[in-house]
Coordinates of C-alpha atoms in Angstrom, one line a residue:
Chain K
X1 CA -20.3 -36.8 -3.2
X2 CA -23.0 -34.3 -4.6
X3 CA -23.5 -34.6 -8.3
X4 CA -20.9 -32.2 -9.9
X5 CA -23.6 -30.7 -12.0
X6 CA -26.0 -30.2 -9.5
X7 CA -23.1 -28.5 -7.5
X8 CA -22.6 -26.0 -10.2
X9 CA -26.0 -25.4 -10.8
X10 CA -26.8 -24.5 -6.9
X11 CA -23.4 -22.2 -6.2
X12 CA -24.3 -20.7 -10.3
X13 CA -27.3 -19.7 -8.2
X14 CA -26.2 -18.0 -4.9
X15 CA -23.6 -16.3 -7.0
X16 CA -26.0 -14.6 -9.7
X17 CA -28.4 -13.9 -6.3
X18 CA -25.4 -12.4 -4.6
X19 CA -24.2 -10.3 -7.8
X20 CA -27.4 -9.1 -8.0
X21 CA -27.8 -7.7 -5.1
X22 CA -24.1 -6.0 -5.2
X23 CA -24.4 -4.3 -8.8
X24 CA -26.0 -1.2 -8.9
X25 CA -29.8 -1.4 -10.4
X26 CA -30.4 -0.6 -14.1
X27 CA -32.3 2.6 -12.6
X28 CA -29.5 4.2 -10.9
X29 CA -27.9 7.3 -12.5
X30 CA -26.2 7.1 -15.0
X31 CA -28.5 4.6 -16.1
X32 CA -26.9 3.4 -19.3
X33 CA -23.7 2.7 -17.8
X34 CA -25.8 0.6 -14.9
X35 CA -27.9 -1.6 -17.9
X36 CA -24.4 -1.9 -19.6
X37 CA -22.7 -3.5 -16.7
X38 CA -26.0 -6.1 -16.0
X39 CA -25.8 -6.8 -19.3
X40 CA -22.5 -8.3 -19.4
X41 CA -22.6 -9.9 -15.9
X42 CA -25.7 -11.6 -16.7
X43 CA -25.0 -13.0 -20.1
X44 CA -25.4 -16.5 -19.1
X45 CA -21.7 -17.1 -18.3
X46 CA -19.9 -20.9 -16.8
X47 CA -19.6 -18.6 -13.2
X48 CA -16.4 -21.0 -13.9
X49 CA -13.7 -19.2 -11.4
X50 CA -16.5 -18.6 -8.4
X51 CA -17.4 -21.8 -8.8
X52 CA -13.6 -23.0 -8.6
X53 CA -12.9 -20.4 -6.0
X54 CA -15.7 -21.9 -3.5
X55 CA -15.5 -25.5 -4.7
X56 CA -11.5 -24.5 -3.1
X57 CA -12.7 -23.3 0.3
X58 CA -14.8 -26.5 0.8
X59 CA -12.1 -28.4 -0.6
X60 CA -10.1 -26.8 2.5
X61 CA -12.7 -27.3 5.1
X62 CA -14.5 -24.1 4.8
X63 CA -18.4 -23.6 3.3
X64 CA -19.1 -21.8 0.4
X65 CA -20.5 -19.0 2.8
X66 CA -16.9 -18.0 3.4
X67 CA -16.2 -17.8 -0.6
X68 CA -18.9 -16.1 -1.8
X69 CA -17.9 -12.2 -2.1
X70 CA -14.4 -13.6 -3.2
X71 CA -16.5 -15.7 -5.9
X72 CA -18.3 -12.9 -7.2
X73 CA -15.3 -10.3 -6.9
X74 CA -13.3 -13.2 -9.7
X75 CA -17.0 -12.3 -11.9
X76 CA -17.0 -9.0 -11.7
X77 CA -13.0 -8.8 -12.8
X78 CA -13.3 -11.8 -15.5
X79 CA -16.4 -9.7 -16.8
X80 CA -14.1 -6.5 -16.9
X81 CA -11.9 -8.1 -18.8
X82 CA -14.3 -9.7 -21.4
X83 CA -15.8 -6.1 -22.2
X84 CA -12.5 -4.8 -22.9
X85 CA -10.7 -7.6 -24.6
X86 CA -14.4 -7.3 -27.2
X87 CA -13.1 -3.5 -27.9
X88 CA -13.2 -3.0 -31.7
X89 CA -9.4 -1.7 -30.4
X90 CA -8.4 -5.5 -29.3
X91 CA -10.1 -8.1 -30.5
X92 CA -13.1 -6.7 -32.2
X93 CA -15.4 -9.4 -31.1
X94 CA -19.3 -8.7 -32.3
X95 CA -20.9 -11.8 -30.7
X96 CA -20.2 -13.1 -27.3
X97 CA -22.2 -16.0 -25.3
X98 CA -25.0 -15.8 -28.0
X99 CA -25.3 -12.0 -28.0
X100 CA -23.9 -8.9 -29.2
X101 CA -20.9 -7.8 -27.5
X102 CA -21.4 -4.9 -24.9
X103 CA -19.7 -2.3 -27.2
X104 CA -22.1 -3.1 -29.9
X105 CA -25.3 -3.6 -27.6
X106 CA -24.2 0.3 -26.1
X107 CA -21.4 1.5 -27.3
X108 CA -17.9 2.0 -27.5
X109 CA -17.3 4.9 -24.3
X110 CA -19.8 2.8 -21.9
X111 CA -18.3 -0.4 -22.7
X112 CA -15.0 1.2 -21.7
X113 CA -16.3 2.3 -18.7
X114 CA -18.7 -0.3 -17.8
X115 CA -15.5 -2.8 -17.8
X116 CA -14.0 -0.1 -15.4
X117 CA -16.5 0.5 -13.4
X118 CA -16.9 -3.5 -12.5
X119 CA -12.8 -3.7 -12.3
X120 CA -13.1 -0.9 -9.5
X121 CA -16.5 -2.9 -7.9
X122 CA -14.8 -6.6 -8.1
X123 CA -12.0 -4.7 -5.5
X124 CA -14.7 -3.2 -3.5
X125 CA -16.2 -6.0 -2.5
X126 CA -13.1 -7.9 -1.5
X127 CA -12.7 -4.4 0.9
X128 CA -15.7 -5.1 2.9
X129 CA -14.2 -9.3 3.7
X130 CA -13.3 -9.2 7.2
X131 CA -9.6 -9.6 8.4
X132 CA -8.3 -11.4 4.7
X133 CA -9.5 -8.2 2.6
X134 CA -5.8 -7.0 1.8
X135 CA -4.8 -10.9 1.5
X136 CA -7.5 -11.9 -1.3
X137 CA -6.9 -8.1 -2.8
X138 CA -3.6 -8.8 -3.0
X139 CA -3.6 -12.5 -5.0
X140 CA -6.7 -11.0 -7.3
X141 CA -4.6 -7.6 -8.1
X142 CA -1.4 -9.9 -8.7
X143 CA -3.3 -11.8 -11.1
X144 CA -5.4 -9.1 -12.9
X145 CA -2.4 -7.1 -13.2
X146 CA 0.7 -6.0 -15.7
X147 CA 2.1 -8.9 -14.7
X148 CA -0.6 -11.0 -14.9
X149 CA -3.9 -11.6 -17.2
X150 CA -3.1 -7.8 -18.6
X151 CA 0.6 -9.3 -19.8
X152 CA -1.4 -12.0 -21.3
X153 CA -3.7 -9.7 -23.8
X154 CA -1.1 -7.5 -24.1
X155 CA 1.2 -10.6 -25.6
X156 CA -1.7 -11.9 -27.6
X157 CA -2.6 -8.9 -29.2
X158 CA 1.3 -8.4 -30.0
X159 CA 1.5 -12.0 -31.2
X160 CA -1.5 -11.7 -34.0
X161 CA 0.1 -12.4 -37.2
X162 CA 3.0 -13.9 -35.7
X163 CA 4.8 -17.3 -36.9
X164 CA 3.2 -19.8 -34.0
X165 CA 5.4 -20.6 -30.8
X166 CA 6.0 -22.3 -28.4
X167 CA 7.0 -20.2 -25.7
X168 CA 4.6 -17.3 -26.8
X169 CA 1.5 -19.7 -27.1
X170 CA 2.6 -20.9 -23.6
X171 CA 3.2 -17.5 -22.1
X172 CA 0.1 -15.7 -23.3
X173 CA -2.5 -18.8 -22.5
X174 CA -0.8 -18.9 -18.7
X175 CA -1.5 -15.2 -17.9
X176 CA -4.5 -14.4 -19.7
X177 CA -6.4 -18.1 -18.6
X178 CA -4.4 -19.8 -16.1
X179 CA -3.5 -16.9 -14.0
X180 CA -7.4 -15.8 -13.0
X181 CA -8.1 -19.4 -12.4
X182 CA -5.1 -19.5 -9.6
X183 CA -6.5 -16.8 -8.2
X184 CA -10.0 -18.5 -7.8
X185 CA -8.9 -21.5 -6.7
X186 CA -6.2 -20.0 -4.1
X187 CA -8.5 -17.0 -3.0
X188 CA -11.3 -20.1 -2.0
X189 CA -8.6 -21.8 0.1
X190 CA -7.4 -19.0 2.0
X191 CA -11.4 -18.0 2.1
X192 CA -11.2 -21.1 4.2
X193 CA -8.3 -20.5 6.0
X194 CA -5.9 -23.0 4.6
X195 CA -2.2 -23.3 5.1
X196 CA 0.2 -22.8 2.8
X197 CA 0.4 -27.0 2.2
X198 CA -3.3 -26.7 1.1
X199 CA -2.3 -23.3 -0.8
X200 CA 0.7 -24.9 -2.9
X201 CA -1.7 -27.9 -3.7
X202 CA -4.4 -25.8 -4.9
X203 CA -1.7 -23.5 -7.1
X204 CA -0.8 -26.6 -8.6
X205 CA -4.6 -27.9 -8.9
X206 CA -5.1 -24.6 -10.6
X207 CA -1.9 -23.4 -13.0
X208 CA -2.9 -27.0 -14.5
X209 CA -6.4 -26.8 -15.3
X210 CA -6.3 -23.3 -15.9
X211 CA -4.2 -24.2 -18.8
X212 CA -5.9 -27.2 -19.9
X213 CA -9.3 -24.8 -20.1
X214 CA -7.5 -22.5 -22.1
X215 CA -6.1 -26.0 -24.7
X216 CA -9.8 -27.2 -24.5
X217 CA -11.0 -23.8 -25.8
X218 CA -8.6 -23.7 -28.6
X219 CA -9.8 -27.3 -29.7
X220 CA -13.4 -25.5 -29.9
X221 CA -12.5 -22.7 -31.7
X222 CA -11.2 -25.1 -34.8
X223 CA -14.1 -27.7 -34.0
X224 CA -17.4 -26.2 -32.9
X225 CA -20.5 -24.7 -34.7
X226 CA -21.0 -20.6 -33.7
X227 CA -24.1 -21.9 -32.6
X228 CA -22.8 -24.3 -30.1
X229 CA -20.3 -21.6 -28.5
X230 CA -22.1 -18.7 -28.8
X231 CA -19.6 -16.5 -29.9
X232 CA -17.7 -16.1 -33.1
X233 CA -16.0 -19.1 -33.9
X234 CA -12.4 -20.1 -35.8
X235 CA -12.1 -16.1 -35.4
X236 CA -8.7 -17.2 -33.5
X237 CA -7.2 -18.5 -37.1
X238 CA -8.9 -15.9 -39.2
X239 CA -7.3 -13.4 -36.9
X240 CA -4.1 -15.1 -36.9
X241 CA -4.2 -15.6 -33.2
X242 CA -1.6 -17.5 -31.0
X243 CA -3.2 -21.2 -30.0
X244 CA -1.9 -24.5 -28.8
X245 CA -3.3 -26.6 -31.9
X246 CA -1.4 -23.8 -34.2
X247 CA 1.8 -25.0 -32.8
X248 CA 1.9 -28.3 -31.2
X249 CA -1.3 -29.7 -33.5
X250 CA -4.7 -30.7 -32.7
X251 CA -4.0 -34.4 -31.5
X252 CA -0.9 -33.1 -29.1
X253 CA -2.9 -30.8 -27.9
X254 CA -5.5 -33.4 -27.0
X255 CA -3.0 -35.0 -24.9
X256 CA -1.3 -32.2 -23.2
X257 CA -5.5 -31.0 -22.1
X258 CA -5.3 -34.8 -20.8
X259 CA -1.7 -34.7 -18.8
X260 CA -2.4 -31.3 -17.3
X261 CA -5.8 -32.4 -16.3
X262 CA -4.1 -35.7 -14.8
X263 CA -1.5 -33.5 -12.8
X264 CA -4.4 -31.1 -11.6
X265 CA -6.4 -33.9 -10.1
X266 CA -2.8 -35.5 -8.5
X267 CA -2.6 -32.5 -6.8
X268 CA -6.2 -31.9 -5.5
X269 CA -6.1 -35.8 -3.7
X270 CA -3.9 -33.7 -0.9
X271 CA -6.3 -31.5 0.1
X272 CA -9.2 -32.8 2.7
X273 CA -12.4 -32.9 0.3
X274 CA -10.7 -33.2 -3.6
X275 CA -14.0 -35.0 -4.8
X276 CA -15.9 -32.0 -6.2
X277 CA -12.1 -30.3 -7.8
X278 CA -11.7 -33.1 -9.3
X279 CA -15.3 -33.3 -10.8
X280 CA -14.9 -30.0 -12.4
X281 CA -11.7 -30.4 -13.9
X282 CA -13.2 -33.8 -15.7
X283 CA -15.8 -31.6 -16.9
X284 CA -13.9 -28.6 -18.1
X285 CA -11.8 -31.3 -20.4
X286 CA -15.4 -33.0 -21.7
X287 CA -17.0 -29.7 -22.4
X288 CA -18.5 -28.7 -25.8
X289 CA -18.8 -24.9 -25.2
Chain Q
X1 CA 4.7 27.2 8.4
X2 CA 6.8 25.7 5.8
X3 CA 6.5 27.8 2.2
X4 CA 3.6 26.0 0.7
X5 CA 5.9 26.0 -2.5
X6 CA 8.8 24.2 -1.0
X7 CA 6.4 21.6 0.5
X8 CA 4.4 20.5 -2.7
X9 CA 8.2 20.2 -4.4
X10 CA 9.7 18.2 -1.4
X11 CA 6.6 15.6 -1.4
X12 CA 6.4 15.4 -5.5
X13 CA 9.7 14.3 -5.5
X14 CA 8.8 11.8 -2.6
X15 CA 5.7 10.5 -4.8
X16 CA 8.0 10.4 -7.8
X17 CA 10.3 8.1 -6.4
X18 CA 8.2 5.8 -4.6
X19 CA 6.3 5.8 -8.2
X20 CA 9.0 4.9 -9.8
X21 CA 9.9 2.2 -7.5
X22 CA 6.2 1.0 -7.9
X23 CA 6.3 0.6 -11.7
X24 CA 7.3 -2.5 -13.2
X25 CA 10.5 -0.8 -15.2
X26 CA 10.3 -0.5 -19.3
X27 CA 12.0 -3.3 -19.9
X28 CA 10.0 -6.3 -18.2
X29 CA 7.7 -8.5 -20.3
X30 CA 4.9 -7.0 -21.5
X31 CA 7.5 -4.2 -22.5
X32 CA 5.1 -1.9 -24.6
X33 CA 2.7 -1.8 -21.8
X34 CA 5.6 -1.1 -19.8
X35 CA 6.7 1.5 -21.3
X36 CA 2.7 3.0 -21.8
X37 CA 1.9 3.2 -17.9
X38 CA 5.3 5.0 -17.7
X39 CA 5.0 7.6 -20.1
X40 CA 1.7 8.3 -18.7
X41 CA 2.3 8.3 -14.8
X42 CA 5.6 10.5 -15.5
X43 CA 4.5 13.2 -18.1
X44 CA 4.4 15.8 -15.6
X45 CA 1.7 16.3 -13.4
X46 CA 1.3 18.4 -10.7
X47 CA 0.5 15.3 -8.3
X48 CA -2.3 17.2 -6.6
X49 CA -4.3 13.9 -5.3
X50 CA -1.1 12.7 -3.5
X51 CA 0.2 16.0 -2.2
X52 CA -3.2 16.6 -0.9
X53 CA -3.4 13.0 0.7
X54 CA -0.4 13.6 2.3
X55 CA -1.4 17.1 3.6
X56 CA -4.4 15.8 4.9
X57 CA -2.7 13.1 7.1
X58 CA 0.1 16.0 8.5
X59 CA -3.1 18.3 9.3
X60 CA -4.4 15.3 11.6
X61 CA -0.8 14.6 13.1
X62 CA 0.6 12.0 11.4
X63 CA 3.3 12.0 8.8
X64 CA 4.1 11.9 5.5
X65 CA 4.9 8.2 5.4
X66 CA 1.9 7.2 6.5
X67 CA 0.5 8.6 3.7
X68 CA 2.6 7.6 1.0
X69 CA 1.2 4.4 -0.2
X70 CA -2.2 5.9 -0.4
X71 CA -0.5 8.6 -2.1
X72 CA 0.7 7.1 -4.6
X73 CA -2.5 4.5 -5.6
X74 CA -4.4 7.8 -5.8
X75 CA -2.3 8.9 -8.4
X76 CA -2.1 5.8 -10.5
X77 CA -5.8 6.0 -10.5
X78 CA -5.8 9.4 -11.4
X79 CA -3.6 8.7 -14.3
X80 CA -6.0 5.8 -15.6
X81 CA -8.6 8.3 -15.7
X82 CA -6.7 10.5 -17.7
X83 CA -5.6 7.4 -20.3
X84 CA -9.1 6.4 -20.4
X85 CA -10.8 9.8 -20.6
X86 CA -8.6 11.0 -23.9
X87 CA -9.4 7.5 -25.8
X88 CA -10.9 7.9 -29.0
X89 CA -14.7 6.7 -28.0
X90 CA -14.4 9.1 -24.7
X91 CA -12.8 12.3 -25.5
X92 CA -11.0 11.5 -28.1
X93 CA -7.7 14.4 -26.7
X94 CA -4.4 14.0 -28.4
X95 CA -2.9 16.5 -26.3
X96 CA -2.0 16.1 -22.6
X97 CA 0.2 18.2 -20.2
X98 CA 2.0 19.2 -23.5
X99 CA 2.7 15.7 -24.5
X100 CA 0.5 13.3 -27.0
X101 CA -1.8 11.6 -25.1
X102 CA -1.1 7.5 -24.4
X103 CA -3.1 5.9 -27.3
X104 CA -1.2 8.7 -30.2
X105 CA 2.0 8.0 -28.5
X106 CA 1.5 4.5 -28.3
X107 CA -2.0 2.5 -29.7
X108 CA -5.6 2.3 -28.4
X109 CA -5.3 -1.0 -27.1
X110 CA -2.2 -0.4 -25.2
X111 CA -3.4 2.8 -23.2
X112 CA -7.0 0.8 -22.8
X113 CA -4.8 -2.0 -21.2
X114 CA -2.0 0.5 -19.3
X115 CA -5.2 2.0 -17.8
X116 CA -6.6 -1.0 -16.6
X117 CA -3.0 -1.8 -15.4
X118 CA -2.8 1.3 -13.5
X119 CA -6.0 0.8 -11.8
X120 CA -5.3 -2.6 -10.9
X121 CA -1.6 -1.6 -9.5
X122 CA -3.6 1.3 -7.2
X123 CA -5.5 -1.5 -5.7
X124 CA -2.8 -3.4 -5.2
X125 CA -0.8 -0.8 -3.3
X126 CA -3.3 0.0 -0.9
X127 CA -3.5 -3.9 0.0
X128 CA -0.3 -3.4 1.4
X129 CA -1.0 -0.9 3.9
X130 CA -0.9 -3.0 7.1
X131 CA -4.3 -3.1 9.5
X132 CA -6.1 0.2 6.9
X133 CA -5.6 -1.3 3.5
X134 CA -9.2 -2.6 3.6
X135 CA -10.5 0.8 4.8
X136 CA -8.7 2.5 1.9
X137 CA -9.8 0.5 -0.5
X138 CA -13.6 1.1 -0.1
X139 CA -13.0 4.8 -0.1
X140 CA -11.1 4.7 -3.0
X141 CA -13.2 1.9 -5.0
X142 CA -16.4 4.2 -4.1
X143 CA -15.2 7.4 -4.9
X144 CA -13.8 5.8 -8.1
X145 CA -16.5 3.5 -9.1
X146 CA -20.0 3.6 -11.2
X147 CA -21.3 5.9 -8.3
X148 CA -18.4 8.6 -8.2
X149 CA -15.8 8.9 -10.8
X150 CA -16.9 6.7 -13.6
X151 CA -20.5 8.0 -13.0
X152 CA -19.3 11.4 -14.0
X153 CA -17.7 10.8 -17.2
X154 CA -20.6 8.8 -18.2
X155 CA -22.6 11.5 -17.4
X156 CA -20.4 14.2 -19.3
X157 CA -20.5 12.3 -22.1
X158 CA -24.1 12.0 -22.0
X159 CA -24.7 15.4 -21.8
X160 CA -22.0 16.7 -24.7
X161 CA -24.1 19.1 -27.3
X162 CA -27.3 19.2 -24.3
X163 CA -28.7 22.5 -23.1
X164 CA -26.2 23.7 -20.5
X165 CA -28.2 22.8 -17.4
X166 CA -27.2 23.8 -13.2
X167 CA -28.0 20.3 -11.7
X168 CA -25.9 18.4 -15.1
X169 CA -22.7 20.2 -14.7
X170 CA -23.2 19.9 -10.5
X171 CA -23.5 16.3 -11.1
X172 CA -20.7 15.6 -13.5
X173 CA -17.8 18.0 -11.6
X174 CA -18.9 16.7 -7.9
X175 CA -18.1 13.2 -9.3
X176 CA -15.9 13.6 -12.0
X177 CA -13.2 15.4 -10.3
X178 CA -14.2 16.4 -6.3
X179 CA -14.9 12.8 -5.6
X180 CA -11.6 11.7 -6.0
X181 CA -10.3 15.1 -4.7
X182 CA -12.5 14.2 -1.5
X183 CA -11.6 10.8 -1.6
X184 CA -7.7 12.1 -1.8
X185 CA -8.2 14.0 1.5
X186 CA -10.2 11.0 3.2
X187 CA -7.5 8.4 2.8
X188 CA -4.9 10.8 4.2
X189 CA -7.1 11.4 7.4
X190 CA -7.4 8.1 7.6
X191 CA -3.7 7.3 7.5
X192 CA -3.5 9.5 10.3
X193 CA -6.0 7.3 12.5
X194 CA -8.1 10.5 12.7
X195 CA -11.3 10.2 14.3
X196 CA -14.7 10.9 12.8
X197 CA -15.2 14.5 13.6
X198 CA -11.4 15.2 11.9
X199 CA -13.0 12.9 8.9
X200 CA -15.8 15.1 8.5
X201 CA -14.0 18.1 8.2
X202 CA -11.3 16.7 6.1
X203 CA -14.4 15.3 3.6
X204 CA -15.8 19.5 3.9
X205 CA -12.9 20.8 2.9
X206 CA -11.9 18.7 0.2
X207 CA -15.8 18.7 -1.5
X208 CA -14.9 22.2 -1.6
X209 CA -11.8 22.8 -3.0
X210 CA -12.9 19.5 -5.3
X211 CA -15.2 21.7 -7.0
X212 CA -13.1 24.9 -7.0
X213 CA -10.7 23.0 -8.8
X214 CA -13.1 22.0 -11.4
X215 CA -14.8 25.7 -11.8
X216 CA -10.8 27.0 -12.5
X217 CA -10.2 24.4 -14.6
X218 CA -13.5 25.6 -16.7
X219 CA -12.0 29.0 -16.3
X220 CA -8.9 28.3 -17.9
X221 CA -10.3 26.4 -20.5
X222 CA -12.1 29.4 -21.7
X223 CA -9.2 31.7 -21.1
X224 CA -5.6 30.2 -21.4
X225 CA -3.5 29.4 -24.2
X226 CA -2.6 26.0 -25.4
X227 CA 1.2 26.5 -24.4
X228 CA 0.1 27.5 -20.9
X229 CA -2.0 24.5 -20.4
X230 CA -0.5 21.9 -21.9
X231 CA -3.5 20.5 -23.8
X232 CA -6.0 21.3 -26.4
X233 CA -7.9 24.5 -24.9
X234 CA -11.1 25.6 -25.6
X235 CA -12.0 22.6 -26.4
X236 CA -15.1 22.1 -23.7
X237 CA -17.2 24.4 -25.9
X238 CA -15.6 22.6 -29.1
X239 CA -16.8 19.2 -27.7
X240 CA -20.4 21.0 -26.3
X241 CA -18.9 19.8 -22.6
X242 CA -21.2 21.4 -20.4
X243 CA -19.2 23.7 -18.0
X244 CA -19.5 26.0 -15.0
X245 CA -19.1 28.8 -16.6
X246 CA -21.3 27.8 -20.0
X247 CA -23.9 27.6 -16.9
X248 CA -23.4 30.7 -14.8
X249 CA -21.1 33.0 -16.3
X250 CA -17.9 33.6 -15.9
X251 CA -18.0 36.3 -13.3
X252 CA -20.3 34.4 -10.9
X253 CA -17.6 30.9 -11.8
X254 CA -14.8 32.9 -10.4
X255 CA -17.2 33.8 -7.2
X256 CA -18.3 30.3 -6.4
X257 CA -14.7 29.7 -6.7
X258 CA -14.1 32.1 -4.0
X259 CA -17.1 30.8 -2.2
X260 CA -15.8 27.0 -2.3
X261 CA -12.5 27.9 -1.1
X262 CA -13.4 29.7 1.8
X263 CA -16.2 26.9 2.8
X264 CA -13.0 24.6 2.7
X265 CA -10.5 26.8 4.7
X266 CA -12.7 27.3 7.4
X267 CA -13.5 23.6 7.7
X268 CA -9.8 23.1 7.3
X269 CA -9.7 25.4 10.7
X270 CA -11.1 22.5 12.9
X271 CA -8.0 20.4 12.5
X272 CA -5.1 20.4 14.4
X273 CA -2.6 21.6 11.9
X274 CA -4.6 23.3 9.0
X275 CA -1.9 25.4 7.9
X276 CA -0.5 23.5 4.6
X277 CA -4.2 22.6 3.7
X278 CA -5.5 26.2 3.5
X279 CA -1.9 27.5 1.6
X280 CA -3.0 24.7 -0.7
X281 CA -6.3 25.9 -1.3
X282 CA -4.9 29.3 -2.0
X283 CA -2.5 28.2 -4.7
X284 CA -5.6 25.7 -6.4
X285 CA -7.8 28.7 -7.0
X286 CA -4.8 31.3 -8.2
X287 CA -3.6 28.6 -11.0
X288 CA -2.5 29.8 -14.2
X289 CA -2.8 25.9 -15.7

């Protein structure tokens, strides 16, 4: 097997060549909104859910070829959804992978629109995939939607304050992490053309480490240096948010990142090339930003 | 012909109800966002974008149903422009078809999020148009994206409080509102299966009456009263909005009107059942709101 890094460092590469190339330039009318929306795709992100959705299609038998506009329609949305959840109307976030947040780089109206304008373009481009266009639509809308990573925010903003629970914590970290992450992982399989055996595998792969990324990140927002993580750190206490250590406590939640991780990888051994899924979930557990 | 009247009604109510069977109902989970895209997509307006999608496919021989699911995704679009538009950091409108907009009625986050709901769900409609829903979905992503739709508010709220210049407001109202208006008239044709030369005219027409629509609406804006609209009036030259007539005058608006219209009816002429299309026309330029 490749070296999981190196993996992620060479798809990280064809996916920031192939956004660049479908993202309007920086001097296209209305120029503002155009530097706006570079700005926030190219903030140094993981490229965590393209890298998941083609590490998926070659887990399936396909190439990472096949993935690659579903890969960068998964940016574009996640992106979307960063700007907006930053709004000084949600979360008020200032600082974001090192740098000022897009409203505060801009402003507030182009950071609205810059996170719809890429919403719109992230659907685009899964229109121009031959014959699965309305599939991989279909699973990224599902996911993106009211009943999906919107729910999610929705929840979490409604939560802030709140006595920690159980079934909250569990519900908002499912729609607003996991549910994106299913999508990348089941849009790279049927990128690939998997049945739905390989599909209900990599669902499984997916709800689990989806959730587990989302534990792992709460355990850095109580641990971690702002300079390590880039963005504003133990904001989720000061702002009374919802987390899995609030509730269940830090150790708990050490072991429940562990289980799910566990039952991810259970599930990607059924599929025909699990080595690099597996990989990636091991690091997404280790990681220190 | 059927009374142009009686066929707007009939197909409102058709849009209605398949709307309302579209929206997740007030009381599912996230119910406040529920309850947001709701007040918004039912607050009474005139669905123009649908009606016209649906005349569009019925001037190139097909019928209504066809049309229907395109329909309806162009008016949940619409209506996420509308949320987004009146936000605070946009145009900051607390009064909307004689209702308070979404963020006074509910919160700024909420209508932020039931607009990016609503744009998701559009998306997610048209994916379930069998063999066109990929064919939809790049007209509609274009005309909606950073190079049609978002690029015109970006660009109105560029220019609020600039000199009133010919090219600017052009700009802004071809995007802003006739690209969607186009876009409206494009997906019907294609519902239809209509070839390229029924395409072409369909696209003439509705540029035109896209940006007859806009000069009335500048017109009214200057003229009406707030009862008669149904939102705060005057308020272009409150905000500095650079208008038609803040351009040309309000004589030579209501000519261009005239103009635009009759561009659109005669291109209107080279399809195979025009009728409903021009009575349309007709009706968009005598508007009292």
């Amino acid at each position: 097997m490749t070296d999981p890094k190196s993996y992620i460092s060479l798809h990280t590469q064809t996916v920031n060549e192939t956004l660049e190339r479908i993202l309007p330039p920086e001097t296209e009318r209305p120029e503002r909104l155009h530097q706006a929306t570079r700005y926030s795709v190219f903030a140094g992100g993981k490229r965590l859910r393209p890298i998941l959705c083609i590490a998926a299609c070659e887990a399936c038998g396909g190439t990472p070829q096949q993935a690659i506009k579903a890969a960068c329609a998964l940016e574009l949305l996640h992106t979307y959804t960063l700007i907006h959840d930053d709004l000084p109307a949600m979360d008020n976030d200032t600082l974001r992978r090192g740098r000022p947040t897009c409203h505060v780089a801009f402003d507030e109206a182009t950071a609205i629109l810059a996170g719809d304008a890429l919403l719109t373009l992230a659907f685009e481009v899964l229109a121009t995939v031959p014959n699965i266009g309305n599939t991989l639509t279909l699973e990224l809308a599902r996911a993106a939607g009211s009943r999906g990573v919107i729910a999610g925010q929705a929840e979490d903003l409604a939560a802030e304050g709140q006595m920690p629970n159980a079934e909250m914590v569990e519900y908002i970290h499912r729609n607003k992490t996991a549910a994106l992450i299913r999508a990348a992982c089941v849009m790279g399989g049927l990128c690939a053309g998997a049945d739905s055996h390989y599909l209900e595998n990599l669902a499984t792969y997916s709800e689990n480490i989806g959730l587990a990324f989302q534990l792992v990140d709460d355990l850095l927002d109580e641990s971690s240096t702002e300079e390590e993580l880039g963005k504003n750190i133990g904001s989720d206490k000061e702002k009374g948010k919802m987390t899995w250590p609030a509730v269940h406590g830090i150790e708990a939640t050490r072991i429940k990142a562990d289980e799910l991780t566990h039952k991810a990888c259970s599930a990607a051994e059924n599929l025909p090339h699990a080595a690099i899924l597996n990989a990636i979930a091991q690091l997404m557990v280790a990681r220190r930003n």
